[in-house]
Short mmCIF file of C-alpha atoms in Angstrom, two decimals:
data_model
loop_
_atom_site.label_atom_id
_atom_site.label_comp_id
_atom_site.label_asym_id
_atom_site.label_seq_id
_atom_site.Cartn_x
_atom_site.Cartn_y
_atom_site.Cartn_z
CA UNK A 112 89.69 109.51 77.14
CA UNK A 113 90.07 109.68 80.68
CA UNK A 114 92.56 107.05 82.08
CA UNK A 115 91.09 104.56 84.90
CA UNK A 116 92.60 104.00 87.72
CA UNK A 117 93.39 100.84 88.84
CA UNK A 118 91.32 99.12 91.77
CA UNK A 119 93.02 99.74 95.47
CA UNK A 120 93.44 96.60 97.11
CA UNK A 121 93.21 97.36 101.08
CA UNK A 122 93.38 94.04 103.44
CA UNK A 123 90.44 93.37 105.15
CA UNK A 124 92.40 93.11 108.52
CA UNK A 125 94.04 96.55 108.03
CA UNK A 126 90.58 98.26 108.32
CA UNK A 127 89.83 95.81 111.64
CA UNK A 128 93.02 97.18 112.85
CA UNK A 129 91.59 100.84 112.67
CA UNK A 130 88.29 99.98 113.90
CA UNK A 131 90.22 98.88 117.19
CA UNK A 132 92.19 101.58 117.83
CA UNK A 133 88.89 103.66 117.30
CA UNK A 134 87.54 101.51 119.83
CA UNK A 135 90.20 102.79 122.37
CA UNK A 136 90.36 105.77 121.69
CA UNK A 137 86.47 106.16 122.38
CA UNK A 138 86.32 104.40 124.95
CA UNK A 139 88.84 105.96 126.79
CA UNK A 140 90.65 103.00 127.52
CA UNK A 141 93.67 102.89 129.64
CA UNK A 142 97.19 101.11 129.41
CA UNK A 143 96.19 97.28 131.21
CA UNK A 144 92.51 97.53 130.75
CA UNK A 145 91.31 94.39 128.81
CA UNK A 146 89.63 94.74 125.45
CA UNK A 147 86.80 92.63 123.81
CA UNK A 148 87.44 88.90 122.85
CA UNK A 149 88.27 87.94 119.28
CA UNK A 150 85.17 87.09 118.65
CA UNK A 151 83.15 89.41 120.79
CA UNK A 152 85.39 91.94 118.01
CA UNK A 153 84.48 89.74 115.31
CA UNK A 154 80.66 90.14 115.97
CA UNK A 155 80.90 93.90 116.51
CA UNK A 156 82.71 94.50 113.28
CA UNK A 157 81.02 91.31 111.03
CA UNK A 158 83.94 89.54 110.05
CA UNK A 159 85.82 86.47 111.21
CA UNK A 160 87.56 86.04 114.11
CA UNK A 161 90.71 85.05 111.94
CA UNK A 162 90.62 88.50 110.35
CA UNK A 163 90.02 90.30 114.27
CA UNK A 164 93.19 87.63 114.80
CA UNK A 165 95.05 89.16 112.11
CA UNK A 166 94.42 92.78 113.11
CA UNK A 167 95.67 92.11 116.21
CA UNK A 168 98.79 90.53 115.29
CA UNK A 169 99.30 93.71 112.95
CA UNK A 170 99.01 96.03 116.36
CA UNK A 171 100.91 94.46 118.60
CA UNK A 172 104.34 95.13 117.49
CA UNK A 173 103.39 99.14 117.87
CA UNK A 174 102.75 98.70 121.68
CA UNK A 175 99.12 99.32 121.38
CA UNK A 176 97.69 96.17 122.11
CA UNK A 177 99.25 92.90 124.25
CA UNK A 178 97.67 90.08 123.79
CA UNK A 179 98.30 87.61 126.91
CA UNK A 180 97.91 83.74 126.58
CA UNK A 181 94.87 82.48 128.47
CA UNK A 182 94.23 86.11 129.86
CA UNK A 183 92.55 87.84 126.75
CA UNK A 184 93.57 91.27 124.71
CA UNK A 185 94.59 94.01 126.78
CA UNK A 186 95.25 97.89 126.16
CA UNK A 187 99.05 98.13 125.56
CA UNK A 188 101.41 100.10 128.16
CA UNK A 189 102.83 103.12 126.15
CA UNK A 190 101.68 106.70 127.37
CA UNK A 191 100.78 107.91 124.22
CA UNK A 192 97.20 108.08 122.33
CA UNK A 193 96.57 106.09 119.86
CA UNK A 194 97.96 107.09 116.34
CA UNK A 195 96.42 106.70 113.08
CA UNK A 196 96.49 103.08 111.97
CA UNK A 197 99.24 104.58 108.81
CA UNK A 198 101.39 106.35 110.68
CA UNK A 199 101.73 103.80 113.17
CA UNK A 200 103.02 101.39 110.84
CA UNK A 201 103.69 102.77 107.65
CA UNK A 202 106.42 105.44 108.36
CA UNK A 203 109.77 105.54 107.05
CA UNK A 204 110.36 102.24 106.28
CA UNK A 205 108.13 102.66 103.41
CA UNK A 206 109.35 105.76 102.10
CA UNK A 207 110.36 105.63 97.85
CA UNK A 208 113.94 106.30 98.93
CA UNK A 209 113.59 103.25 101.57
CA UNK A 210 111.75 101.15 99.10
CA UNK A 211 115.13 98.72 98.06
CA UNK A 212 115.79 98.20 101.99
CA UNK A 213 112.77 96.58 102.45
CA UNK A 214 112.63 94.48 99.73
CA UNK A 215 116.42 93.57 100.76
CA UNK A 216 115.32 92.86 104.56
CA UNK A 217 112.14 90.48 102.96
CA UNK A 218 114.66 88.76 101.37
CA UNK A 219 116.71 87.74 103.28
CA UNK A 220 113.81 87.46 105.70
CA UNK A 221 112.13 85.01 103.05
CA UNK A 222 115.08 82.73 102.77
CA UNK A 223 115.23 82.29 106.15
CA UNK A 224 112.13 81.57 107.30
CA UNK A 225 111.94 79.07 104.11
CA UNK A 226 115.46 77.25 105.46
CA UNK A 227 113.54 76.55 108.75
CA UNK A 228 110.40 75.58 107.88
CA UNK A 229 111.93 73.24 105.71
CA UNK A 230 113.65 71.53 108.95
CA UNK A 231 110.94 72.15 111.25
CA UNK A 232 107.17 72.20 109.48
CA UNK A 233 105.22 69.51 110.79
CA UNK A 234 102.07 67.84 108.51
CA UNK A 235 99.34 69.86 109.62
CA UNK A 236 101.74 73.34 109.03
CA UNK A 237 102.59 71.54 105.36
CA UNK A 238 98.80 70.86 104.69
CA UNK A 239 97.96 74.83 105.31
CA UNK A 240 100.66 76.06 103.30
CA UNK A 241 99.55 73.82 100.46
CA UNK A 242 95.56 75.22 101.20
CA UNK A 243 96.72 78.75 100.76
CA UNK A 244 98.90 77.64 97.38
CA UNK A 245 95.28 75.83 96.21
CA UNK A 246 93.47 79.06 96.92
CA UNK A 247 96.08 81.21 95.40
CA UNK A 248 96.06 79.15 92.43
CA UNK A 249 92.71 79.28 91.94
CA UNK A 250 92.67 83.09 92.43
CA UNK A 251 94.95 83.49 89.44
CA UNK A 252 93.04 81.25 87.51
CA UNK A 253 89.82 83.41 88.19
CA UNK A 254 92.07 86.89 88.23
CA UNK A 255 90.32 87.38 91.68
CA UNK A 256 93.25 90.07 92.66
CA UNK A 257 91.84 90.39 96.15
CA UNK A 258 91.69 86.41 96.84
CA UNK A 259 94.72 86.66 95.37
CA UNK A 260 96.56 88.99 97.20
CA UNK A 261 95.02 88.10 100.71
CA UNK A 262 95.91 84.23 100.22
CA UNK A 263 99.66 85.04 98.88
CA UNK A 264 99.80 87.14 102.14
CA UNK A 265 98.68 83.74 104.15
CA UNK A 266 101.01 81.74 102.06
CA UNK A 267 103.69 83.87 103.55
CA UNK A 268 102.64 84.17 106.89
CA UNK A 269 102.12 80.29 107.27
CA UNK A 270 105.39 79.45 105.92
CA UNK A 271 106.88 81.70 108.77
CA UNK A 272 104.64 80.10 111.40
CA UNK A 273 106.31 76.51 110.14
CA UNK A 274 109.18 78.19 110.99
CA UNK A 275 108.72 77.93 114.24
CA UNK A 276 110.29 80.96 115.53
CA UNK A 277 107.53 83.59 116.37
CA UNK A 278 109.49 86.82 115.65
CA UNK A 279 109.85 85.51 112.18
CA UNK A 280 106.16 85.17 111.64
CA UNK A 281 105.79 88.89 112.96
CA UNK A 282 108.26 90.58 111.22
CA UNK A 283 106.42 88.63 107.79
CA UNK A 284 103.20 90.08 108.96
CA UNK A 285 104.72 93.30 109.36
CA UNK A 286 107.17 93.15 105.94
CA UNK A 287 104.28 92.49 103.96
CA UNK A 288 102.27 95.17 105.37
CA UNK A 289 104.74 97.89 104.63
CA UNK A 290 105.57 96.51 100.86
CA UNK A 291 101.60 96.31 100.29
CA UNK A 292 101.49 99.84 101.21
CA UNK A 293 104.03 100.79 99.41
CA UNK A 294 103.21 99.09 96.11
CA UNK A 295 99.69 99.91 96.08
CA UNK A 296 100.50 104.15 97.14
CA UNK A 297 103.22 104.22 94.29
CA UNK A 298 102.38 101.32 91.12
CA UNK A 299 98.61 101.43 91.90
CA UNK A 300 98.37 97.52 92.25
CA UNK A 301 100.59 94.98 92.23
CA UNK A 302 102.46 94.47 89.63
CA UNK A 303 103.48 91.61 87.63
CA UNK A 304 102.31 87.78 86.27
CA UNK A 305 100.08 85.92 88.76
CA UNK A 306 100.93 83.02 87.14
CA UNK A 307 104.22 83.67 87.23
CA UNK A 308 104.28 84.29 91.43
CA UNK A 309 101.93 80.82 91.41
CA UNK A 310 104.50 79.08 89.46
CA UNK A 311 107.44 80.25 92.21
CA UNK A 312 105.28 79.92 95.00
CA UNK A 313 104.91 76.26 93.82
CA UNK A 314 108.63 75.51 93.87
CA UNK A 315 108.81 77.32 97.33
CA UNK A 316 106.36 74.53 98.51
CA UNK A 317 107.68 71.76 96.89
CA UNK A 318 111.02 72.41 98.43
CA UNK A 319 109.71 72.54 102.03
CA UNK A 320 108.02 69.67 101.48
CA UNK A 321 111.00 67.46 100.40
CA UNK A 322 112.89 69.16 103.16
CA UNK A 323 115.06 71.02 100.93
CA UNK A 324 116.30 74.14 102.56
CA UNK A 325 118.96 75.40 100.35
CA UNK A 326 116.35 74.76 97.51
CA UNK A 327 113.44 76.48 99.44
CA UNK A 328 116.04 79.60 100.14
CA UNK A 329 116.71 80.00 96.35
CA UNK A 330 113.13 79.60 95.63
CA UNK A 331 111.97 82.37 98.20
CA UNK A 332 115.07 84.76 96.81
CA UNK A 333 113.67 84.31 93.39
CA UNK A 334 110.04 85.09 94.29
CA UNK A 335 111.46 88.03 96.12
CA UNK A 336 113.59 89.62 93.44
CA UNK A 337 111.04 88.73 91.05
CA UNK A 338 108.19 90.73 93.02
CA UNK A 339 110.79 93.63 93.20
CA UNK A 340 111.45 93.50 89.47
CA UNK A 341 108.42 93.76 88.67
CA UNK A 342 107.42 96.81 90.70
CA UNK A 343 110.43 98.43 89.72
CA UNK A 344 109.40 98.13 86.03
CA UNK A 345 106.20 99.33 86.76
CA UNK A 346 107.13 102.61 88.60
CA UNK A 347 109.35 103.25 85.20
CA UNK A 348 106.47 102.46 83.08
CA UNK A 349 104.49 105.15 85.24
CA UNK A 350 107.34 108.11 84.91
CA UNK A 351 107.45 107.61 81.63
CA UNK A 352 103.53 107.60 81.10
CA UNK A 353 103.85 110.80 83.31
CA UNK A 354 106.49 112.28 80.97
CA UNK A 355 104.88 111.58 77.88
CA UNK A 356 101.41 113.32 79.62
CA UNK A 357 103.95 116.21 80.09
CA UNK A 358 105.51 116.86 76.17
#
C-alpha cells in the first residue's frame, strides 16, 4: 500500500509575500517607487488586509520593501532584483546542520520576549493574546492543523508585540518562518501533541497575565524545547522508516 503523505501546511501570508515581489518584478518597479496600499493589495489578491500586513512584515527585513509611517509601502533600496520568496528568507539558517541554532536562538528569543511582555503588556495586548489562545484551543479541539498552526503563529507574534520592543516582534515573525520551513521540508508537518502545545501555551499566558516573568520565561523555554523534542523524534522516526524501506 502506498504510504500518504502528510498535508503541507504553507501560511497564507507566505504566498502574499510572493505575489508581491511578482508584482515588482513585473512592473518594473524601482528602489523608492511606492507600491499599492494594504488594502488596494488585499483586493488584488482576495484576502485580508491583515494577511497583505503580514506579508509585508515578512519582506521587510530582506530590504525589499520599506514600509514608511503615514507615507505608504515603498520599493526597498537594494540594487538587486528581486529573489525568489525561499531563497530570500529561507537560506542557511534553515539548513538540517543549522536546525539546533535556531531552535536555540527561539529560545532564548521566547524567554525574552515573554519576561517583557510580562512587565509591559497592556489590557488590550493581554485580551489578543488570550483571542489567539481561544482560537488555538479550539483548533486542537477540531484538529483544524491549519487554524492551528496560523493562530499558534499569532499567539507568538502578539506576545512579542506586548513586548514592546519592535525588533523582537520581527525577529518572531522571522524565527517562526524559518522553523515552519524547516519542519514542514524535513518531518512533513508538525510534529507533536496539540494538546500538549495548548496546555503550555496556557501557562505561558497565565504567567503574563499575573505579571510573572521568571514564570512566563520557564513556560516559553518549555514550549520551546518541547516543540524541538518533538521534531527531533520525528526526523528519527522517519530514518528509521527510511531504513526499514531499505532492508
Amino acid at each position: 500500500m502506498e504510504k500518504q503523505e502528510l498535508p503541507v501546511y504553507r501560511p497564507q501570508y507566505e504566498r502574499i509575500a510572493e505575489l508581491i515581489v511578482e508584482f515588482i518584478t513585473e512592473q518594473r518597479l524601482r528602489p523608492g517607487d511606492r507600491l499599492p496600499t494594504e488594502q488596494e493589495f488585499a483586493e488584488q489578491f482576495g484576502v485580508s488586509r491583515t494577511i497583505v500586513r503580514d506579508a509585508i512584515k515578512m519582506l521587510t527585513p530582506s530590504g525589499l520593501v520599506r514600509p514608511r509611517r503615514g507615507s505608504g509601502i515603498f520599493v526597498g533600496e537594494q540594487e538587486q532584483q528581486p529573489q525568489p520568496i525561499s531563497r530570500l528568507h529561507l537560506a542557511s539558517p534553515a539548513a538540517p546542520e543549522r536546525i539546533s541554532d535556531l531552535f536555540e536562538f527561539r529560545c532564548f528569543q521566547e524567554m525574552q520576549t515573554a519576561r517583557l511582555a510580562a512587565h509591559h503588556i497592556t489590557v488590550a495586548e493581554l485580551r489578543t493574546v488570550e483571542q489567539f489562545l481561544s482560537v488555538n484551543t479550539e483548533a486542537a479541539k477540531s484538529e483544524d492543523r491549519e487554524t492551528f498552526l496560523s493562530s499558534d503563529n499569532e499567539f507568538h507574534r502578539s506576545i512579542a508585540i506586548a513586548s514592546h520592543n519592535v525588533f523582537f516582534v520581527e525577529s518572531v515573525t522571522s524565527i517562526l518562518q524559518l522553523q515552519r520551513w524547516a519542519v514542514r521540508i524535513l518531518t512533513g508537518g508538525a510534529p507533536g501533541s496539540s494538546w500538549l502545545a495548548v496546555e503550555q501555551h496556557v501557562r505561558l499566558f497565565e504567567a503574563i497575565r499575573d505579571g510573572k516573568p521568571d514564570q512566563a520565561a520557564d513556560a516559553a523555554r518549555e514550549h520551546v524545547e518541547t516543540v524541538f523534542n518533538n521534531y527531533q523524534l520525528e526526523v528519527r522516526r522517519r530514518l528509521m522508516g527510511d531504513e526499514d524501506s531499505l532492508s
